PDB file of C-alpha atoms in Angstrom:
ATOM      1  CA  TYR B   1     225.925 -40.741 -22.822  1.00 75.00           C
ATOM      2  CA  ILE B   2     224.730 -43.035 -25.590  1.00 79.00           C
ATOM      3  CA  ILE B   3     224.183 -42.236 -29.236  1.00 80.00           C
ATOM      4  CA  ARG B   4     221.524 -44.351 -30.791  1.00 80.00           C
ATOM      5  CA  LYS B   5     219.662 -44.493 -34.111  1.00 78.00           C
ATOM      6  CA  ILE B   6     215.869 -45.395 -34.097  1.00 83.00           C
ATOM      7  CA  ASN B   7     214.384 -46.549 -37.252  1.00 81.00           C
ATOM      8  CA  ILE B   8     210.899 -45.101 -37.242  1.00 87.00           C
ATOM      9  CA  ASN B   9     209.469 -47.562 -39.745  1.00 87.00           C
ATOM     10  CA  SER B  10     210.558 -50.693 -38.049  1.00 90.00           C
ATOM     11  CA  GLY B  11     211.075 -49.454 -34.365  1.00 86.00           C
ATOM     12  CA  ILE B  12     214.617 -51.014 -34.380  1.00 88.00           C
ATOM     13  CA  THR B  13     216.997 -49.305 -32.128  1.00 85.00           C
ATOM     14  CA  THR B  14     220.813 -49.429 -33.051  1.00 79.00           C
ATOM     15  CA  THR B  15     223.407 -48.146 -30.529  1.00 78.00           C
ATOM     16  CA  PHE B  16     226.328 -46.498 -32.408  1.00 75.00           C
ATOM     17  CA  ALA B  17     228.475 -45.503 -29.440  1.00 76.00           C
ATOM     18  CA  GLY B  18     228.309 -45.385 -25.602  1.00 74.00           C
ATOM     19  CA  ASP B  19     228.241 -47.552 -22.613  1.00 69.00           C
ATOM     20  CA  THR B  20     224.730 -49.154 -22.192  1.00 66.00           C
ATOM     21  CA  ASN B  21     225.437 -50.591 -18.646  1.00 68.00           C
ATOM     22  CA  PRO B  22     223.749 -48.626 -15.850  1.00 62.00           C
ATOM     23  CA  GLY B  23     225.958 -47.587 -13.114  1.00 60.00           C
ATOM     24  CA  ASN B  24     229.109 -47.306 -15.310  1.00 60.00           C
ATOM     25  CA  ASN B  25     230.942 -44.000 -15.721  1.00 57.00           C
ATOM     26  CA  SER B  26     229.209 -42.994 -19.010  1.00 60.00           C
ATOM     27  CA  PHE B  27     230.976 -39.738 -19.770  1.00 67.00           C
ATOM     28  CA  GLY B  28     234.463 -38.884 -20.807  1.00 70.00           C
ATOM     29  CA  PHE B  29     236.488 -38.746 -24.053  1.00 70.00           C
ATOM     30  CA  VAL B  30     237.177 -42.119 -25.507  1.00 73.00           C
ATOM     31  CA  ASN B  31     237.235 -43.053 -29.240  1.00 71.00           C
ATOM     32  CA  GLY B  32     236.734 -46.578 -30.137  1.00 71.00           C
ATOM     33  CA  SER B  33     234.252 -49.478 -30.597  1.00 73.00           C
ATOM     34  CA  VAL B  34     230.506 -49.124 -29.974  1.00 70.00           C
ATOM     35  CA  TYR B  35     230.466 -49.835 -26.149  1.00 72.00           C
ATOM     36  CA  ASN B  36     233.873 -48.433 -25.271  1.00 74.00           C
ATOM     37  CA  ALA B  37     233.353 -44.864 -26.790  1.00 76.00           C
ATOM     38  CA  ARG B  38     232.554 -42.012 -24.315  1.00 79.00           C
ATOM     39  CA  PHE B  39     231.210 -38.606 -24.719  1.00 78.00           C
ATOM     40  CA  PHE B  40     230.798 -35.510 -22.344  1.00 78.00           C
ATOM     41  CA  ASP B  41     227.891 -33.484 -23.179  1.00 79.00           C
ATOM     42  CA  PRO B  42     226.902 -34.413 -26.835  1.00 81.00           C
ATOM     43  CA  MET B  43     224.975 -31.506 -28.245  1.00 80.00           C
ATOM     44  CA  GLY B  44     224.009 -32.456 -31.766  1.00 79.00           C
ATOM     45  CA  ILE B  45     224.280 -34.842 -34.632  1.00 83.00           C
ATOM     46  CA  ALA B  46     224.908 -33.801 -38.206  1.00 82.00           C
ATOM     47  CA  LEU B  47     225.078 -35.722 -41.432  1.00 78.00           C
ATOM     48  CA  ASP B  48     227.357 -34.421 -44.325  1.00 77.00           C
ATOM     49  CA  HIS B  49     226.566 -34.962 -48.030  1.00 73.00           C
ATOM     50  CA  TYR B  50     228.778 -38.190 -48.108  1.00 71.00           C
ATOM     51  CA  GLY B  51     226.534 -39.776 -45.528  1.00 70.00           C
ATOM     52  CA  ARG B  52     228.947 -39.486 -42.552  1.00 75.00           C
ATOM     53  CA  PHE B  53     227.431 -38.733 -39.090  1.00 79.00           C
ATOM     54  CA  TYR B  54     229.225 -36.188 -36.709  1.00 82.00           C
ATOM     55  CA  VAL B  55     228.612 -35.530 -32.963  1.00 82.00           C
ATOM     56  CA  ALA B  56     229.432 -32.170 -31.508  1.00 82.00           C
ATOM     57  CA  ASP B  57     230.848 -33.342 -28.129  1.00 79.00           C
ATOM     58  CA  ASN B  58     230.373 -29.994 -26.314  1.00 77.00           C
ATOM     59  CA  ALA B  59     232.200 -30.483 -22.985  1.00 75.00           C
ATOM     60  CA  ASN B  60     235.297 -32.104 -24.774  1.00 72.00           C
ATOM     61  CA  ASN B  61     235.152 -29.242 -27.296  1.00 74.00           C
ATOM     62  CA  VAL B  62     235.556 -31.520 -30.299  1.00 77.00           C
ATOM     63  CA  ILE B  63     233.520 -32.931 -33.231  1.00 80.00           C
ATOM     64  CA  ARG B  64     233.642 -36.614 -33.568  1.00 79.00           C
ATOM     65  CA  ARG B  65     232.712 -38.971 -36.498  1.00 80.00           C
ATOM     66  CA  LEU B  66     230.312 -41.879 -35.823  1.00 76.00           C
ATOM     67  CA  SER B  67     231.016 -44.991 -37.801  1.00 65.00           C
ATOM     68  CA  ALA B  68     227.408 -46.104 -39.210  1.00 60.00           C
ATOM     69  CA  SER B  69     228.859 -49.215 -40.817  1.00 56.00           C
ATOM     70  CA  ALA B  70     230.508 -52.253 -39.123  1.00 50.00           C
ATOM     71  CA  PRO B  71     232.299 -51.944 -36.851  1.00 53.00           C
ATOM     72  CA  LEU B  72     230.127 -49.318 -35.067  1.00 56.00           C
ATOM     73  CA  GLY B  73     231.832 -46.740 -32.930  1.00 56.00           C
ATOM     74  CA  ILE B  74     233.269 -43.363 -32.864  1.00 60.00           C
ATOM     75  CA  ALA B  75     236.435 -41.935 -34.451  1.00 60.00           C
ATOM     76  CA  GLY B  76     238.176 -38.738 -33.729  1.00 58.00           C
ATOM     77  CA  ILE B  77     238.585 -36.058 -36.357  1.00 56.00           C
ATOM     78  CA  THR B  78     242.130 -35.268 -36.126  1.00 49.00           C
ATOM     79  CA  PRO B  79     243.030 -31.741 -37.264  1.00 45.00           C
ATOM     80  CA  GLY B  80     246.604 -32.874 -38.175  1.00 43.00           C
ATOM     81  CA  LYS B  81     249.183 -30.303 -38.024  1.00 59.00           C
ATOM     82  CA  ILE B  82     247.076 -27.365 -39.032  1.00 71.00           C
ATOM     83  CA  SER B  83     244.925 -25.187 -36.741  1.00 78.00           C
ATOM     84  CA  VAL B  84     242.679 -22.220 -36.941  1.00 85.00           C
ATOM     85  CA  THR B  85     242.433 -19.212 -34.605  1.00 85.00           C
ATOM     86  CA  ALA B  86     239.113 -17.143 -34.708  1.00 89.00           C
ATOM     87  CA  TYR B  87     237.915 -14.442 -32.237  1.00 91.00           C
ATOM     88  CA  PRO B  88     235.864 -13.170 -30.627  1.00 93.00           C
ATOM     89  CA  ASN B  89     234.135 -16.299 -29.627  1.00 91.00           C
ATOM     90  CA  PRO B  90     231.172 -16.097 -28.892  1.00 93.00           C
ATOM     91  CA  CYS B  91     230.783 -13.332 -31.488  1.00 94.00           C
ATOM     92  CA  ALA B  92     227.946 -10.952 -32.368  1.00 92.00           C
ATOM     93  CA  ASP B  93     228.507  -8.857 -35.551  1.00 93.00           C
ATOM     94  CA  LYS B  94     231.984 -10.152 -36.907  1.00 94.00           C
ATOM     95  CA  LEU B  95     234.211 -13.159 -36.642  1.00 94.00           C
ATOM     96  CA  ILE B  96     237.880 -12.576 -37.348  1.00 92.00           C
ATOM     97  CA  ILE B  97     239.897 -15.465 -38.538  1.00 91.00           C
ATOM     98  CA  ALA B  98     243.441 -14.451 -37.394  1.00 87.00           C
ATOM     99  CA  SER B  99     245.383 -17.415 -38.642  1.00 83.00           C
ATOM    100  CA  ALA B 100     244.534 -20.479 -40.739  1.00 83.00           C
ATOM    101  CA  PRO B 101     246.161 -22.238 -43.706  1.00 84.00           C
ATOM    102  CA  LYS B 102     245.235 -21.291 -47.237  1.00 89.00           C
ATOM    103  CA  GLY B 103     242.644 -23.464 -48.666  1.00 91.00           C
ATOM    104  CA  THR B 104     238.794 -24.033 -48.469  1.00 93.00           C
ATOM    105  CA  ALA B 105     237.002 -22.374 -45.480  1.00 94.00           C
ATOM    106  CA  GLU B 106     233.334 -23.112 -44.576  1.00 94.00           C
ATOM    107  CA  LEU B 107     231.077 -22.023 -41.788  1.00 95.00           C
ATOM    108  CA  LEU B 108     228.655 -24.869 -41.033  1.00 93.00           C
ATOM    109  CA  ASP B 109     225.520 -24.865 -38.904  1.00 92.00           C
ATOM    110  CA  ILE B 110     224.844 -27.755 -36.509  1.00 87.00           C
ATOM    111  CA  THR B 111     222.946 -29.647 -39.276  1.00 86.00           C
ATOM    112  CA  GLY B 112     226.023 -29.687 -41.492  1.00 87.00           C
ATOM    113  CA  ARG B 113     224.591 -26.902 -43.899  1.00 91.00           C
ATOM    114  CA  THR B 114     227.122 -24.477 -45.233  1.00 93.00           C
ATOM    115  CA  VAL B 115     226.177 -20.904 -44.367  1.00 94.00           C
ATOM    116  CA  TRP B 116     229.502 -19.312 -45.699  1.00 94.00           C
ATOM    117  CA  GLN B 117     232.240 -20.669 -47.870  1.00 95.00           C
ATOM    118  CA  ASP B 118     235.456 -19.339 -49.402  1.00 94.00           C
ATOM    119  CA  GLU B 119     237.279 -21.905 -51.599  1.00 93.00           C
ATOM    120  CA  GLN B 120     240.374 -19.514 -52.024  1.00 93.00           C
ATOM    121  CA  PHE B 121     240.573 -18.785 -48.370  1.00 92.00           C
ATOM    122  CA  LYS B 122     243.515 -16.939 -46.910  1.00 90.00           C
ATOM    123  CA  ALA B 123     243.681 -15.610 -43.387  1.00 87.00           C
ATOM    124  CA  PRO B 124     243.381 -13.053 -41.936  1.00 89.00           C
ATOM    125  CA  TYR B 125     239.630 -12.787 -42.838  1.00 93.00           C
ATOM    126  CA  THR B 126     236.604 -11.160 -41.313  1.00 94.00           C
ATOM    127  CA  ILE B 127     233.218 -12.831 -41.698  1.00 94.00           C
ATOM    128  CA  SER B 128     230.072 -10.665 -41.044  1.00 94.00           C
ATOM    129  CA  THR B 129     227.858 -12.622 -38.609  1.00 94.00           C
ATOM    130  CA  SER B 130     225.228  -9.970 -38.202  1.00 92.00           C
ATOM    131  CA  ASP B 131     222.844 -11.754 -40.623  1.00 92.00           C
ATOM    132  CA  ILE B 132     223.548 -15.216 -39.217  1.00 93.00           C
ATOM    133  CA  SER B 133     221.127 -16.637 -36.693  1.00 94.00           C
ATOM    134  CA  PRO B 134     222.338 -17.101 -33.222  1.00 94.00           C
ATOM    135  CA  GLY B 135     223.596 -20.636 -32.475  1.00 93.00           C
ATOM    136  CA  VAL B 136     226.478 -22.983 -32.596  1.00 93.00           C
ATOM    137  CA  TYR B 137     228.502 -23.219 -35.886  1.00 94.00           C
ATOM    138  CA  PHE B 138     231.671 -24.893 -37.025  1.00 93.00           C
ATOM    139  CA  LEU B 139     234.479 -23.137 -38.881  1.00 93.00           C
ATOM    140  CA  LYS B 140     236.178 -25.840 -40.932  1.00 92.00           C
ATOM    141  CA  VAL B 141     239.448 -25.048 -42.872  1.00 90.00           C
ATOM    142  CA  SER B 142     240.878 -27.630 -45.263  1.00 88.00           C
ATOM    143  CA  SER B 143     244.241 -27.465 -46.862  1.00 85.00           C
ATOM    144  CA  GLY B 144     245.326 -30.407 -48.912  1.00 81.00           C
ATOM    145  CA  THR B 145     244.437 -33.662 -46.907  1.00 78.00           C
ATOM    146  CA  GLN B 146     244.320 -31.806 -43.512  1.00 80.00           C
ATOM    147  CA  THR B 147     241.468 -30.158 -41.923  1.00 83.00           C
ATOM    148  CA  ALA B 148     241.003 -28.003 -38.744  1.00 84.00           C
ATOM    149  CA  VAL B 149     237.657 -27.362 -37.185  1.00 87.00           C
ATOM    150  CA  GLU B 150     236.731 -24.765 -34.552  1.00 88.00           C
ATOM    151  CA  LYS B 151     233.318 -24.443 -32.670  1.00 91.00           C
ATOM    152  CA  ILE B 152     231.875 -20.891 -33.119  1.00 93.00           C
ATOM    153  CA  ILE B 153     229.122 -19.475 -31.164  1.00 93.00           C
ATOM    154  CA  VAL B 154     227.114 -16.484 -32.567  1.00 95.00           C
ATOM    155  CA  GLN B 155     224.896 -14.553 -30.230  1.00 93.00           C
ATOM    156  CA  HIS B 156     223.315 -11.209 -31.014  1.00 84.00           C
TER     157      HIS B 156
END
């Protein structure tokens, strides 16, 4: 798999990450420079409000950050020592966040748009998902300098 940016004005294509050699094993899980990085079933790219790009690497079950400035490549988003546990996943009417550190919690859609947020978050907590459109979301819990992210699927 290859992650590229195409400038619609100039037509210039820039490879951010992935092996461009045909015949090479182009899938896996490798962070690193532009041509060494590997993905396994990337599903979407999102841009946050700081201008950072993220790739949902579906088969590896992780979110990875693209480096859009030199050197190009991919970096992992290390959850640090904190984690989040949420169920049921996939969910229909409600999502129960069973365990997570105190801090800020957000539910983000695949484009990075916040659909729910609690800046004074404390688990356990139940989010009603009955009014949220079906799709892939990311539950992000931040505490201090550490962040945990969990992929959430909403289906009705």
